[in-house]
XYZ file of C-alpha atoms in Angstrom:
537
model
C 90.465 137.117 95.494
C 88.635 134.732 97.763
C 88.234 134.972 101.513
C 86.224 133.571 104.368
C 85.013 135.350 107.490
C 83.996 133.097 110.367
C 82.806 133.065 113.957
C 84.497 131.291 116.858
C 82.395 129.157 119.168
C 82.860 126.776 122.070
C 82.064 123.110 121.561
C 82.446 120.022 123.749
C 82.211 116.506 122.413
C 82.605 112.985 123.767
C 83.518 109.753 122.022
C 83.571 106.716 124.360
C 85.975 103.909 123.536
C 85.942 100.280 124.708
C 88.439 97.532 124.052
C 89.041 93.946 125.131
C 92.111 91.872 124.385
C 92.782 88.167 124.844
C 96.300 86.769 124.445
C 98.268 83.659 125.240
C 101.716 82.220 124.547
C 102.290 78.604 123.664
C 105.750 77.125 124.045
C 105.411 74.324 121.525
C 109.004 73.128 121.961
C 112.137 74.454 123.629
C 112.875 76.295 120.390
C 109.419 77.326 119.115
C 107.029 79.754 120.781
C 103.698 80.941 119.407
C 101.867 84.096 120.432
C 98.192 84.468 119.535
C 95.649 87.083 120.459
C 92.386 88.734 119.527
C 91.400 92.325 120.192
C 87.946 93.831 119.833
C 87.456 97.589 119.771
C 84.290 99.650 119.898
C 84.475 103.378 119.314
C 81.123 104.979 120.013
C 80.671 107.928 117.608
C 80.934 111.316 119.190
C 78.132 113.466 120.470
C 78.213 117.192 121.178
C 76.826 118.715 124.363
C 74.293 120.951 122.583
C 73.661 118.563 119.650
C 75.086 121.039 117.135
C 76.279 118.319 114.727
C 75.464 117.761 111.080
C 76.299 115.408 108.232
C 75.600 115.346 104.519
C 72.756 113.194 103.224
C 73.532 112.336 99.608
C 70.026 111.137 98.729
C 67.698 113.324 100.778
C 65.125 115.141 98.656
C 65.991 118.853 98.604
C 63.252 121.350 99.464
C 64.053 122.925 96.069
C 63.176 119.738 94.219
C 60.456 120.334 91.633
C 60.668 124.122 92.050
C 63.680 124.852 89.810
C 62.872 125.101 86.093
C 64.746 122.571 83.986
C 66.392 120.670 86.865
C 63.651 118.307 87.978
C 64.432 116.243 91.070
C 67.175 117.706 93.266
C 68.773 115.712 96.064
C 71.334 116.282 98.781
C 71.502 118.386 101.914
C 72.524 118.639 105.544
C 70.935 116.556 108.264
C 71.186 117.604 111.925
C 71.495 115.668 115.149
C 68.218 115.103 116.996
C 66.100 116.767 114.329
C 63.097 114.582 113.607
C 64.129 110.931 113.781
C 67.835 111.695 113.370
C 70.203 110.170 115.948
C 72.360 112.205 118.284
C 75.657 110.543 117.386
C 77.683 111.965 114.501
C 78.412 108.673 112.704
C 77.016 105.195 112.416
C 78.621 102.842 114.938
C 81.167 100.530 113.301
C 80.887 97.270 115.247
C 82.937 94.987 113.004
C 86.311 95.734 114.577
C 87.888 92.376 115.347
C 91.678 92.500 115.267
C 93.481 89.126 115.380
C 97.213 88.947 116.149
C 99.685 86.122 115.548
C 103.407 85.823 116.119
C 106.108 83.198 116.396
C 109.777 82.888 117.374
C 111.880 79.891 116.408
C 115.471 79.274 117.440
C 117.048 77.276 114.623
C 120.315 76.861 116.547
C 122.253 78.653 119.265
C 123.108 81.560 116.987
C 120.069 81.828 114.681
C 116.506 82.961 115.399
C 113.544 83.403 113.039
C 110.600 85.622 113.974
C 107.390 86.624 112.245
C 103.962 88.016 112.870
C 100.689 89.343 111.496
C 98.087 91.631 112.982
C 95.197 93.967 112.297
C 95.224 97.341 114.045
C 92.313 99.786 114.111
C 92.696 103.541 114.368
C 90.356 106.194 115.679
C 87.492 107.548 113.579
C 88.316 109.133 110.233
C 87.985 112.610 111.711
C 89.478 111.684 115.065
C 87.927 111.922 118.486
C 87.477 115.629 117.870
C 89.469 118.288 119.672
C 88.636 121.294 117.510
C 85.319 122.810 116.518
C 83.248 120.075 114.872
C 79.884 121.738 115.416
C 77.649 122.511 112.460
C 78.463 125.615 110.461
C 74.846 126.578 111.029
C 75.942 127.540 114.526
C 79.272 129.015 113.345
C 78.528 130.593 109.940
C 81.011 131.931 107.429
C 80.596 134.172 104.400
C 82.485 133.514 101.169
C 83.847 136.377 99.137
C 82.755 135.690 95.563
C 85.312 137.546 93.453
C 84.089 136.214 90.112
C 81.280 134.080 88.733
C 83.259 132.582 85.856
C 86.824 132.856 87.147
C 87.627 135.590 84.612
C 85.487 138.707 85.158
C 85.268 140.424 88.567
C 81.969 140.177 90.335
C 82.680 142.271 93.446
C 85.232 144.913 94.356
C 87.134 145.808 97.510
C 85.049 148.917 98.161
C 82.021 146.609 98.691
C 83.243 142.993 98.883
C 80.062 141.628 100.491
C 77.155 143.391 98.728
C 74.714 140.715 99.886
C 75.677 140.933 103.549
C 76.973 138.262 105.885
C 75.639 134.819 106.673
C 73.881 134.693 110.043
C 73.768 131.852 112.553
C 70.573 129.933 111.922
C 71.390 126.723 113.783
C 69.443 123.765 112.430
C 66.257 125.721 111.759
C 66.593 125.512 107.962
C 67.151 121.748 107.855
C 67.881 120.505 104.322
C 67.710 124.098 103.082
C 70.806 125.018 105.098
C 73.630 126.706 103.166
C 71.866 126.532 99.816
C 73.963 128.353 97.230
C 77.082 128.317 99.405
C 80.317 126.377 99.758
C 80.534 123.828 102.559
C 84.151 122.913 103.201
C 83.654 120.656 106.211
C 81.109 117.984 105.421
C 80.951 114.714 107.345
C 80.104 111.303 105.913
C 77.896 109.501 108.406
C 78.719 106.054 107.010
C 82.495 106.395 107.507
C 83.980 103.182 108.998
C 87.014 103.030 111.282
C 90.408 102.927 109.516
C 92.618 99.889 110.004
C 95.998 98.495 109.024
C 97.059 94.958 108.281
C 100.716 94.545 109.241
C 103.030 91.597 108.765
C 106.747 90.958 109.206
C 109.425 88.272 109.020
C 113.012 88.458 110.286
C 116.124 86.295 110.426
C 118.654 87.072 113.155
C 122.154 85.612 113.403
C 124.940 86.058 115.943
C 128.525 86.239 114.648
C 130.732 86.582 117.715
C 130.118 90.087 119.086
C 128.062 91.073 116.032
C 124.326 90.652 115.632
C 123.090 90.620 112.024
C 119.412 90.813 111.126
C 117.547 90.922 107.861
C 113.836 91.631 107.931
C 110.847 92.154 105.676
C 107.820 94.170 106.763
C 104.633 95.085 104.993
C 101.333 96.789 105.661
C 98.034 97.494 103.992
C 95.940 100.473 105.097
C 92.178 100.498 104.494
C 89.593 103.265 105.087
C 92.364 105.686 105.994
C 91.635 109.363 106.456
C 92.077 111.349 103.248
C 93.655 114.644 104.221
C 92.854 116.230 100.844
C 89.158 115.808 101.445
C 86.700 114.742 98.783
C 85.087 117.264 96.440
C 81.524 116.052 95.994
C 80.518 118.814 93.605
C 83.241 118.528 91.004
C 82.029 118.345 87.412
C 82.200 114.830 85.917
C 84.561 114.281 82.988
C 81.606 113.980 80.588
C 80.575 117.565 81.386
C 84.051 118.891 80.509
C 83.420 117.876 76.903
C 81.182 120.969 76.598
C 84.317 123.101 76.678
C 83.790 126.868 76.627
C 80.057 126.419 77.051
C 80.720 125.645 80.719
C 81.853 129.237 81.252
C 78.854 130.828 79.537
C 76.589 132.879 81.780
C 72.978 131.725 81.582
C 69.775 132.650 83.379
C 69.945 131.432 86.958
C 66.983 129.075 87.586
C 67.626 129.392 91.347
C 67.112 133.151 91.267
C 64.527 134.128 93.837
C 64.668 130.697 95.488
C 68.026 131.078 97.234
C 68.468 134.028 99.578
C 71.846 133.104 101.051
C 74.859 135.184 99.937
C 76.711 133.561 97.048
C 76.816 133.082 93.294
C 73.389 131.390 93.122
C 71.677 134.506 94.417
C 72.534 136.409 91.222
C 70.374 136.608 88.108
C 72.981 134.754 86.055
C 75.126 131.735 86.703
C 77.615 129.681 84.691
C 76.311 126.678 82.789
C 78.888 124.532 84.577
C 77.324 125.292 87.967
C 74.019 123.815 86.806
C 75.739 120.583 85.707
C 77.211 119.859 89.120
C 75.917 116.764 90.984
C 74.443 119.115 93.592
C 73.808 122.330 91.634
C 72.079 123.987 94.602
C 75.458 124.245 96.383
C 78.913 125.570 95.643
C 81.957 123.449 96.584
C 81.164 120.496 98.838
C 84.186 118.965 100.517
C 83.946 115.930 102.790
C 86.356 116.500 105.671
C 89.022 113.768 106.018
C 86.832 110.993 104.566
C 87.624 107.349 105.298
C 88.426 106.767 101.638
C 92.201 106.303 101.341
C 94.214 103.117 100.974
C 97.939 102.423 101.223
C 100.435 99.619 100.652
C 103.955 99.386 102.087
C 106.773 96.887 101.540
C 110.204 97.222 103.123
C 113.391 95.168 103.360
C 116.022 96.030 105.971
C 119.471 94.873 107.024
C 120.879 95.636 110.480
C 124.335 95.048 111.985
C 124.768 95.725 115.696
C 127.529 95.450 118.240
C 126.264 95.917 121.770
C 128.434 98.290 123.784
C 131.266 96.266 125.326
C 134.977 96.785 125.841
C 134.479 100.453 125.063
C 132.917 99.996 121.604
C 129.370 99.827 120.326
C 127.783 100.556 116.960
C 124.601 100.061 115.007
C 124.146 100.294 111.242
C 120.946 99.720 109.303
C 119.851 99.961 105.683
C 116.264 99.958 104.439
C 114.839 99.848 100.946
C 111.088 100.258 100.672
C 108.116 101.409 98.642
C 105.064 103.214 100.004
C 102.026 103.594 97.733
C 98.723 105.338 98.400
C 95.876 107.140 96.652
C 95.720 110.083 99.056
C 98.101 112.866 100.084
C 100.653 112.338 102.808
C 100.531 114.065 106.145
C 103.882 115.795 105.698
C 105.571 117.588 102.841
C 103.884 119.060 99.753
C 100.548 117.324 99.301
C 99.300 116.285 95.876
C 95.586 117.004 95.686
C 93.111 114.819 93.837
C 92.651 115.574 90.155
C 89.414 113.754 89.368
C 87.164 112.951 92.319
C 85.465 110.263 90.234
C 88.666 108.384 89.414
C 90.603 107.713 92.606
C 92.623 104.965 90.970
C 94.329 107.608 88.826
C 95.687 109.077 92.079
C 97.368 105.844 93.153
C 101.115 106.447 93.213
C 104.153 106.669 95.461
C 103.347 108.738 98.521
C 104.899 112.168 98.884
C 106.851 110.892 101.919
C 108.182 107.696 100.304
C 111.916 107.201 100.879
C 113.217 104.436 98.627
C 116.546 103.935 100.412
C 117.803 104.994 103.824
C 121.017 104.251 105.733
C 121.634 105.162 109.371
C 124.450 104.339 111.774
C 125.626 105.266 115.235
C 128.977 104.787 116.934
C 130.072 105.003 120.585
C 133.785 104.465 121.142
C 135.819 104.929 124.285
C 139.281 105.391 122.838
C 141.760 102.798 124.185
C 144.100 105.559 125.255
C 144.989 106.379 128.830
C 146.007 104.868 132.118
C 145.222 101.157 132.272
C 144.360 101.002 128.549
C 145.965 99.676 125.422
C 147.896 102.876 124.760
C 149.329 104.871 127.628
C 148.842 102.190 130.264
C 151.753 103.543 132.264
C 150.974 107.252 131.974
C 151.119 109.455 134.983
C 148.124 111.347 136.357
C 148.868 114.589 134.534
C 149.284 112.951 131.134
C 146.198 110.826 131.645
C 144.078 113.866 132.533
C 145.054 115.575 129.277
C 145.092 112.713 126.760
C 143.319 109.749 128.326
C 139.675 108.797 128.697
C 138.262 110.416 125.572
C 135.051 109.121 123.981
C 133.792 109.843 120.492
C 130.251 109.444 119.166
C 128.884 109.759 115.663
C 125.451 109.664 114.013
C 125.276 109.219 110.238
C 122.176 109.265 108.036
C 121.759 109.188 104.260
C 118.614 108.808 102.205
C 117.132 109.314 98.793
C 114.791 112.230 98.200
C 110.993 111.996 98.105
C 108.958 111.761 94.882
C 108.061 115.062 93.255
C 104.591 116.557 92.867
C 103.946 118.244 89.513
C 100.857 120.353 88.818
C 99.656 122.286 85.806
C 99.880 126.066 86.297
C 97.355 127.561 85.986
C 94.621 124.975 86.497
C 92.700 124.945 83.211
C 90.425 121.943 83.775
C 87.512 124.238 84.764
C 86.131 121.222 86.651
C 84.995 123.339 89.607
C 87.224 121.407 91.973
C 90.334 119.273 92.046
C 93.927 119.789 90.997
C 95.258 119.455 87.459
C 98.448 117.790 86.325
C 100.329 118.254 83.032
C 100.735 115.638 80.323
C 103.829 113.514 79.816
C 105.695 113.794 76.515
C 107.394 110.428 77.018
C 110.770 112.038 77.742
C 112.491 111.437 81.070
C 112.272 114.356 83.515
C 115.547 113.565 85.306
C 118.673 115.579 84.531
C 122.294 114.637 85.166
C 124.726 116.573 87.314
C 125.143 117.671 90.906
C 122.217 119.370 92.598
C 124.252 122.571 92.972
C 124.512 122.822 89.194
C 120.742 122.361 88.756
C 119.312 124.761 91.310
C 117.777 126.842 88.521
C 116.605 123.844 86.540
C 116.300 120.599 88.487
C 113.865 119.019 86.009
C 113.725 118.651 82.263
C 110.727 120.802 81.205
C 110.584 118.949 77.861
C 109.224 115.950 79.760
C 105.897 117.741 80.209
C 103.358 119.567 78.119
C 100.556 121.884 79.191
C 97.159 120.299 79.591
C 94.484 121.479 77.207
C 91.477 123.383 78.494
C 88.736 121.232 80.054
C 90.913 118.107 80.297
C 93.001 116.275 82.877
C 96.699 115.525 82.574
C 98.157 112.014 82.517
C 101.175 112.593 84.776
C 100.856 110.550 87.959
C 100.104 112.143 91.334
C 103.812 111.885 92.180
C 106.568 111.177 89.676
C 107.612 107.497 89.745
C 111.126 108.042 88.356
C 112.349 111.427 89.632
C 112.965 112.345 93.241
C 114.015 115.432 95.110
C 117.595 116.024 96.264
C 119.188 113.375 98.459
C 119.695 114.095 102.140
C 122.692 113.263 104.313
C 123.972 114.307 107.696
C 126.801 113.564 110.137
C 126.659 114.595 113.789
C 129.882 114.159 115.765
C 130.710 114.577 119.429
C 133.709 114.211 121.755
C 133.385 113.587 125.507
C 135.984 113.645 128.251
C 135.543 113.253 132.011
C 138.086 114.891 134.317
C 138.191 113.370 137.817
C 138.608 116.252 140.304
C 138.062 114.481 143.634
C 136.693 111.165 144.798
C 133.053 112.198 144.266
C 133.564 115.157 141.972
C 133.912 114.914 138.187
C 133.838 117.426 135.347
C 132.655 116.403 131.885
C 133.678 118.295 128.758
C 131.452 117.903 125.679
C 132.100 119.140 122.168
C 129.186 118.483 119.777
C 129.125 119.251 116.064
C 125.855 119.061 114.163
C 126.062 118.719 110.364
C 129.790 118.226 110.859
C 130.570 118.318 107.129
C 128.511 121.491 106.640
C 126.750 119.816 103.720
C 123.602 121.566 102.484
C 120.434 119.571 101.871
C 118.408 121.404 99.272
C 114.635 121.676 99.296
C 112.276 120.410 96.637
C 112.020 122.148 93.276
C 108.983 124.188 92.311
C 106.487 121.742 90.798
C 104.143 124.200 89.082
C 104.608 123.415 85.388
C 103.837 126.483 83.310
C 105.098 128.905 85.924
C 108.277 130.943 85.525
C 109.975 129.203 88.465
C 109.188 125.612 87.453
C 111.992 123.276 88.510
C 113.785 125.962 90.529
C 115.085 125.150 94.029
C 114.904 128.204 96.263
C 115.582 126.908 99.755
C 117.813 124.749 101.921
C 115.999 122.262 104.152
C 118.717 121.747 106.781
C 120.854 124.008 108.943
C 124.547 124.807 108.453
C 127.202 123.390 110.762
C 126.631 124.137 114.427
C 129.239 123.654 117.169
C 128.268 123.377 120.798
C 130.672 123.269 123.768
C 129.558 122.390 127.286
C 130.866 121.588 130.769
C 128.906 119.410 133.181
C 129.809 118.955 136.838
C 128.926 115.668 138.610
C 128.984 115.307 142.381
């Protein structure tokens, strides 16, 4: 087993932000208006009160360089704020943040309007302004439990899980020698630029009596987005995997006697694969939320609306879209990177992509009661019982998200990254209602186990198979009882998931495991009924 023991510490950081925006509207004609603007943003990289910040220098000459037999020049290590000529700020300042905006509205006739626009929008730094502990691990050390050197044979046991002791806080005193032989799971890339989105849209709106109909297209392109999966710097390249079983062989550790920190590189032997890593003097090196992701979105929507009048109002909309990215989504099961050196192979539908979605809402004051279409002549008693009722409904239906399939267990032996199975060329979708496929939602014949020391060719998310569809109807009934001139009592009956329809969770995506394709949970709640009385005075 693996574990990490850490130390809590207090850290304060600041990240000043400045922005200026110029905008103007031009009414070219009575029917055409243009809107143009330009925004400039400057986010000054954060600084920490005690200058306990670090970042990874990919090319710095390691203090071990030239001292390790057979490895020659060794590069890479941590740099610290205000050590030597290093700056205090955590990142380089990104000054190229000009964000133009353009929009127009054109009235073709009394009932038809066309609108469109384009803009660039910058986000905050790839690791955010920083609310949690972003100080160097040198000031907040952790000790990894190394259960095995080769992933097969135990190296330590529970009666003495940390035979080499615990890592101690050393601050920045060790410089580029910091954390040699250890994993660093929160590295920062000093050159990270600010993320931004290009967004554009076009809509056509038409009035048909009391109905408003709109069709619209919207698109966006995200650049330098934060990659929530991180980036494994020390994964073995694909060329090294060709050595096969030789990667797992234990060989004499050339770092022995040079690295005193707890970890695998302190032992007399080490796997051959460790020595073939880009930075063999370290364990796993993961850049935290690097500005490395990109996304593309296209969506087409249709909306029909009747503004509330004469006791009736409703809104219905339908959207079909596609959302593509090369990094995991922020919600749902995340698909990790397989090969850190081939990001394009991770480009696929996002885990949160919903291809089709329909929503509608209805508010209807029933035309029943005194002074209305039905029951206009009712007496007070009859009107109190049967008149003045209002019904409301919310309806939503959507397709399921794409599925994430991984190879279980991971046999790539790449010292980092996920592994996906291979496709056999057979479709993974099965026919039949979801209820009949709870124990086998996917066709296992569509996949085959990935061979040792290789990567699978299945995409990061499946392009042709999605999880179970989702649908819901919420329904409510309102009635106001007039008690006196300034006193009213409202009765409310609300039903959530009125049809009591289950929405099933996603199937297990671990190919090779006993529960592959099995759905074990329901993602919504059963029908709920809520009754309430509200007194107005």
